[in-house]
PDB file of C-alpha atoms in Angstrom:
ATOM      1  CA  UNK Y   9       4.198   2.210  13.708  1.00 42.00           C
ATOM      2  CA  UNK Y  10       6.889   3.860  11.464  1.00 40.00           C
ATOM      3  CA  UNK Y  11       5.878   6.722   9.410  1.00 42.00           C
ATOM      4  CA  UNK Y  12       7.887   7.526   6.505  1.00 39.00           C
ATOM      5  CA  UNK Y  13       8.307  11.466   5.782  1.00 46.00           C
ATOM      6  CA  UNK Y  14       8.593  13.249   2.506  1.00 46.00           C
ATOM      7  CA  UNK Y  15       7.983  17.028   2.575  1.00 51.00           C
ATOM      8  CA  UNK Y  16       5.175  18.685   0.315  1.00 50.00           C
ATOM      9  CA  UNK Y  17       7.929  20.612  -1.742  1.00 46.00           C
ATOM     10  CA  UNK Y  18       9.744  17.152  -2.410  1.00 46.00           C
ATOM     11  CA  UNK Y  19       6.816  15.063  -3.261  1.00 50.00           C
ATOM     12  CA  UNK Y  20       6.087  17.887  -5.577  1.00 45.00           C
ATOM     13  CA  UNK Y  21       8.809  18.365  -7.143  1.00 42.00           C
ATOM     14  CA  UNK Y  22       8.978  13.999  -7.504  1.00 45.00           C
ATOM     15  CA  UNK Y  23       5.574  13.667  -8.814  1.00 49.00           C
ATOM     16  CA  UNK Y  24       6.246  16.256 -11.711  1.00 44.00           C
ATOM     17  CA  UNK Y  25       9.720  15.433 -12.771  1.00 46.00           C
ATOM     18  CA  UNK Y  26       8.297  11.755 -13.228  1.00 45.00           C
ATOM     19  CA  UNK Y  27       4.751  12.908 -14.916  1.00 44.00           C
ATOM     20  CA  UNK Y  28       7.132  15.002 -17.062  1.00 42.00           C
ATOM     21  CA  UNK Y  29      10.009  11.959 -18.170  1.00 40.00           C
ATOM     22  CA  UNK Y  30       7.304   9.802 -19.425  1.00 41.00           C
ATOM     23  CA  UNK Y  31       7.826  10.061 -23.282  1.00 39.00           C
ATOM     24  CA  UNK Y  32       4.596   9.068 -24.012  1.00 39.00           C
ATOM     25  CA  UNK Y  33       2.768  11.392 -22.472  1.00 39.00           C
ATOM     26  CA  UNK Y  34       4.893  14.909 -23.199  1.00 40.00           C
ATOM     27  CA  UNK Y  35       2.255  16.001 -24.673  1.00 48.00           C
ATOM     28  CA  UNK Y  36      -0.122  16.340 -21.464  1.00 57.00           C
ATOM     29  CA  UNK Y  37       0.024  19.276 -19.734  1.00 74.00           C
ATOM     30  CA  UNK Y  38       1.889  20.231 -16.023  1.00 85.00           C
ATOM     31  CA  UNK Y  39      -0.403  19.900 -12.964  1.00 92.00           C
ATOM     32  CA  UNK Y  40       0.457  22.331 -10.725  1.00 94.00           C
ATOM     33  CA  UNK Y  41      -2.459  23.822  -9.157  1.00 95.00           C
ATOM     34  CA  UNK Y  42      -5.391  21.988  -7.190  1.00 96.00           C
ATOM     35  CA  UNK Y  43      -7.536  23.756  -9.814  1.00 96.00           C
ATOM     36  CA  UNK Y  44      -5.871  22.014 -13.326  1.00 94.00           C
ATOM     37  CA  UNK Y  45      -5.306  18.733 -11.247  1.00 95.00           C
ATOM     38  CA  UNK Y  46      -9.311  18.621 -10.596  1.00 95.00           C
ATOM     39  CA  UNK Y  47      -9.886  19.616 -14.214  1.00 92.00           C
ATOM     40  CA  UNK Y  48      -7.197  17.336 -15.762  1.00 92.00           C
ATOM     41  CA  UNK Y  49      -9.297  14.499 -13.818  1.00 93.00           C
ATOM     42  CA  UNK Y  50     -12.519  15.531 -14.488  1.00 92.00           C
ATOM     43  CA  UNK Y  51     -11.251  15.090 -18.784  1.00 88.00           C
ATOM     44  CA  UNK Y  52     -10.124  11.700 -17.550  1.00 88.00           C
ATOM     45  CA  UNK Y  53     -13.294  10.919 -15.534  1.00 90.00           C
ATOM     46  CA  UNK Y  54     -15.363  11.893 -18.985  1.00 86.00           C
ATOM     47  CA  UNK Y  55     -13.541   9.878 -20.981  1.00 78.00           C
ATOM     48  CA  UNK Y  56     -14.023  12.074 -24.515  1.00 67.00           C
ATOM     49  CA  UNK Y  57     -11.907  11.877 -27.419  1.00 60.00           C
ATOM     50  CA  UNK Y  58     -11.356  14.796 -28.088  1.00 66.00           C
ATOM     51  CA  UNK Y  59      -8.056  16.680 -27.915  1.00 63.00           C
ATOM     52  CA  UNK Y  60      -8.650  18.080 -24.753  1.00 64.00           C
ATOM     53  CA  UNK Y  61      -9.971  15.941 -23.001  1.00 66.00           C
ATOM     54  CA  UNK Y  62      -7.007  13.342 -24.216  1.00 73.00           C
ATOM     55  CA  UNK Y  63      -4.704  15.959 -23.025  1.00 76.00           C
ATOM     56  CA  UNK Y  64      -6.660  16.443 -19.517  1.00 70.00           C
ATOM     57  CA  UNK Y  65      -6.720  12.989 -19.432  1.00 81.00           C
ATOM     58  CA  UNK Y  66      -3.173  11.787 -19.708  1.00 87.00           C
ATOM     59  CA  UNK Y  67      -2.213  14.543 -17.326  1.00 89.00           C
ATOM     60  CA  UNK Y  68      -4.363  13.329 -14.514  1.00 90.00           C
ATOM     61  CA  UNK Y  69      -2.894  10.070 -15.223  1.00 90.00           C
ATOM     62  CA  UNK Y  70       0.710  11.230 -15.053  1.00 91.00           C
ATOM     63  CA  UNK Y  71      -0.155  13.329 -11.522  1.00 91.00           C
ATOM     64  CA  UNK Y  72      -1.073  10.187  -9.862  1.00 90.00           C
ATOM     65  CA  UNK Y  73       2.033   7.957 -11.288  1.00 90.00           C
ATOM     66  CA  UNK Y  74       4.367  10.957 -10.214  1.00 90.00           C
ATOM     67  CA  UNK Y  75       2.609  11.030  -6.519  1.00 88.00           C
ATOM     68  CA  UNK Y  76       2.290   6.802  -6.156  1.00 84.00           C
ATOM     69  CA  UNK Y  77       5.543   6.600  -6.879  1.00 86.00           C
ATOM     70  CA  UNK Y  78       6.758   9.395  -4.608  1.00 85.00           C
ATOM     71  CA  UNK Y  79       4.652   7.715  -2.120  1.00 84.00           C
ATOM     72  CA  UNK Y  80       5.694   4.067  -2.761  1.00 82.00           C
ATOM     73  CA  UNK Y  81       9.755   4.995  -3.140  1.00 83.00           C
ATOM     74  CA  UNK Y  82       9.232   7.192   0.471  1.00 76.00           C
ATOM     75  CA  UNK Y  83       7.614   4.789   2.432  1.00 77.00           C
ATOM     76  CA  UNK Y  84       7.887   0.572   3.069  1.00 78.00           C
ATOM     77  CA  UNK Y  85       4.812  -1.147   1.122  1.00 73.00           C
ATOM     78  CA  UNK Y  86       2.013  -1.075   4.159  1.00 73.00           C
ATOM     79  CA  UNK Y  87       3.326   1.711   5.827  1.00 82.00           C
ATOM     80  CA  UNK Y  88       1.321   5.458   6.449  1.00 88.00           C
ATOM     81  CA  UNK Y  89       2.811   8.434   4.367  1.00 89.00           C
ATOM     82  CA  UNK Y  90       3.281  11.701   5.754  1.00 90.00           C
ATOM     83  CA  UNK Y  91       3.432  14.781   3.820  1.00 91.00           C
ATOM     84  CA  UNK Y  92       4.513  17.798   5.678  1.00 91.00           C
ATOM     85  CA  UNK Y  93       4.994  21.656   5.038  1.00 91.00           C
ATOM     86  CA  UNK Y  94       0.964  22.151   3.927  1.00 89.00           C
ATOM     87  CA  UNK Y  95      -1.017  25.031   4.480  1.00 87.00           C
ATOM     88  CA  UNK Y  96      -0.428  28.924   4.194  1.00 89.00           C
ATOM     89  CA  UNK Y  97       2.197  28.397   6.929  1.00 89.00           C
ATOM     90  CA  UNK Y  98       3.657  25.221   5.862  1.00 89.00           C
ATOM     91  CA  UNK Y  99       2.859  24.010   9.477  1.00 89.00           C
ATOM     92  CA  UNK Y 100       0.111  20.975   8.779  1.00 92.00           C
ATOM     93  CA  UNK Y 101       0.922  17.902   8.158  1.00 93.00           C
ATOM     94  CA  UNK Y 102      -1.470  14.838   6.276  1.00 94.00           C
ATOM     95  CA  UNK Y 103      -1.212  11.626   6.632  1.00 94.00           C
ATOM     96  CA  UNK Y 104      -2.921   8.790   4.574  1.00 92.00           C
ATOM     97  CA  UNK Y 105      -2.326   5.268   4.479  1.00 90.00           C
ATOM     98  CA  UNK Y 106      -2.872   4.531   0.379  1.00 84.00           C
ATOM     99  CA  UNK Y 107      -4.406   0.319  -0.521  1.00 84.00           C
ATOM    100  CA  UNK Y 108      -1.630  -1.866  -2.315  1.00 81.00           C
ATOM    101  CA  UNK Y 109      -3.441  -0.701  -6.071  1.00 83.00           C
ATOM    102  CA  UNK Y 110      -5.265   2.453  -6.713  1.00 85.00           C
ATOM    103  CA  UNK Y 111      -7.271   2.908  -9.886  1.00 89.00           C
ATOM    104  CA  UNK Y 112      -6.903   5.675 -12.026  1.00 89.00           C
ATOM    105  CA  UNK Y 113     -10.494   6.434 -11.831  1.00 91.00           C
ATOM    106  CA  UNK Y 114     -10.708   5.766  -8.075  1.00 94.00           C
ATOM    107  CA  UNK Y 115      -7.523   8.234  -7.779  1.00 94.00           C
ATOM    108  CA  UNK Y 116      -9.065  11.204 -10.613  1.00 94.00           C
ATOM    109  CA  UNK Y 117     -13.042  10.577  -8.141  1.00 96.00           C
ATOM    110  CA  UNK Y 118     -11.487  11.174  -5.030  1.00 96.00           C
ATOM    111  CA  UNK Y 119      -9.417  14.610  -6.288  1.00 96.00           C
ATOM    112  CA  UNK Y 120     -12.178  15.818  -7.889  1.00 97.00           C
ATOM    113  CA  UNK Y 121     -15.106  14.940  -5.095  1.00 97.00           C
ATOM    114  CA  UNK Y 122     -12.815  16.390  -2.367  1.00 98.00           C
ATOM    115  CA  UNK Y 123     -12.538  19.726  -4.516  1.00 98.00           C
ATOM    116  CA  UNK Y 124     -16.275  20.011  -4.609  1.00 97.00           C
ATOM    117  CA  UNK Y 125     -16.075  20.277  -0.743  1.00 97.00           C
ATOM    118  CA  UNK Y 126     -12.395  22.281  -0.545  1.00 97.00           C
ATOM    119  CA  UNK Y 127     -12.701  25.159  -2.979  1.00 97.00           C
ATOM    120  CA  UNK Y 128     -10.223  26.890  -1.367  1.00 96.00           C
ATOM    121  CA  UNK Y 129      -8.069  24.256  -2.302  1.00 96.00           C
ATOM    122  CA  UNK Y 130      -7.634  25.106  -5.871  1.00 97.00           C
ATOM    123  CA  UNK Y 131      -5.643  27.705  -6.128  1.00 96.00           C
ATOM    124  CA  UNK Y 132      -3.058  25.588  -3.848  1.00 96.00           C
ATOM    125  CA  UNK Y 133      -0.889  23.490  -5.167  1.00 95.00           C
ATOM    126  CA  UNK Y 134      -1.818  19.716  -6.813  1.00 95.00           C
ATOM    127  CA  UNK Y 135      -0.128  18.281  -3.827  1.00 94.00           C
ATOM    128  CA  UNK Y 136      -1.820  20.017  -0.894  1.00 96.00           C
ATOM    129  CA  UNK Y 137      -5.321  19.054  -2.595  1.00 97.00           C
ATOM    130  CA  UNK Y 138      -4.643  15.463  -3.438  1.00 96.00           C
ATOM    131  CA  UNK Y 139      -3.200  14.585  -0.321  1.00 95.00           C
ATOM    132  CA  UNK Y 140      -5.547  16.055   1.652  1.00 96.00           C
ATOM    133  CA  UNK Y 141      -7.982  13.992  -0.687  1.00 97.00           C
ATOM    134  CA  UNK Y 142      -6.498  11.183   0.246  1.00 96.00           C
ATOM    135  CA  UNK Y 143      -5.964  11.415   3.720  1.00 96.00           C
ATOM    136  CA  UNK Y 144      -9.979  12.124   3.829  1.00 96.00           C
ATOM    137  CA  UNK Y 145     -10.310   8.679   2.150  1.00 96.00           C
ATOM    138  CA  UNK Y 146      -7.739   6.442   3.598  1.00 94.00           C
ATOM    139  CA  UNK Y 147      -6.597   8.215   6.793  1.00 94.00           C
ATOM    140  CA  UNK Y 148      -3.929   6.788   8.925  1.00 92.00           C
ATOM    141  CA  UNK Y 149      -4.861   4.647  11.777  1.00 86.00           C
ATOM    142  CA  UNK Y 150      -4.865   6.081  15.437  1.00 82.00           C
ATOM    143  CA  UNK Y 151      -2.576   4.861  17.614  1.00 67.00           C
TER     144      UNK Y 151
END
């Protein structure tokens, strides 16, 4: 099976530059830490109106368009996604194997669940947590 490789800084650096071009949303915030990814999703899990939560919101959902999309234009549809260069020596590696659609809500209960169990995670950055998060829910198949 062919695995497609993007490193963490890459992905990153994808997933923010196309949370950040989307006009309609320059007013939500950056996610760059596990911790304001997991509280941008829990505003969007919520669901209030008010400013905050809006903002929270429409960053969470600007995260996960930046990282499908890194993850779609890396990889063929189908195929497992690898991201590389994780942990405090940038020697771990994830892989996950994402369904054809994701929700928004599916994506924002999976960050935010996986947290609750990684604490450490927060104060890493968006990437490492929500593709760990991933990999926990769709993992790659062994060969």
């Amino acid at each position: 099976m062919k695995y497609f490789v993007v490193p963490a800084t890459a992905a990153f650096l994808f997933a923010v530059g196309a949370s950040l071009s989307a006009p309609v949303q320059a007013s939500a915030s950056r996610v760059e830490t596990g911790a304001q990814l997991v509280q941008s999703c829990k505003s969007f899990l919520k669901g209030d109106a008010n400013v905050d939560d809006v903002v929270g919101s429409a960053s969470c959902k600007s995260y996960a368009v930046g990282l499908v999309s890194a993850v779609n234009n890396g990889r063929e549809p189908g195929a497992p996604f690898e991201v590389h260069r994780l942990g405090p020596k940038e020697d771990e590696t994830v892989c996950f194997e994402p369904p054809k659609l994701i929700r928004f809500d599916e994506f924002a209960k999976v960050a935010v669940d996986y947290a609750k169990s990684h604490p450490d995670l927060l104060d890493k950055p968006a990437l490492e947590l929500s593709a760990r998060a991933l990999a926990s829910k769709y993992p790659c198949p062994k060969d």
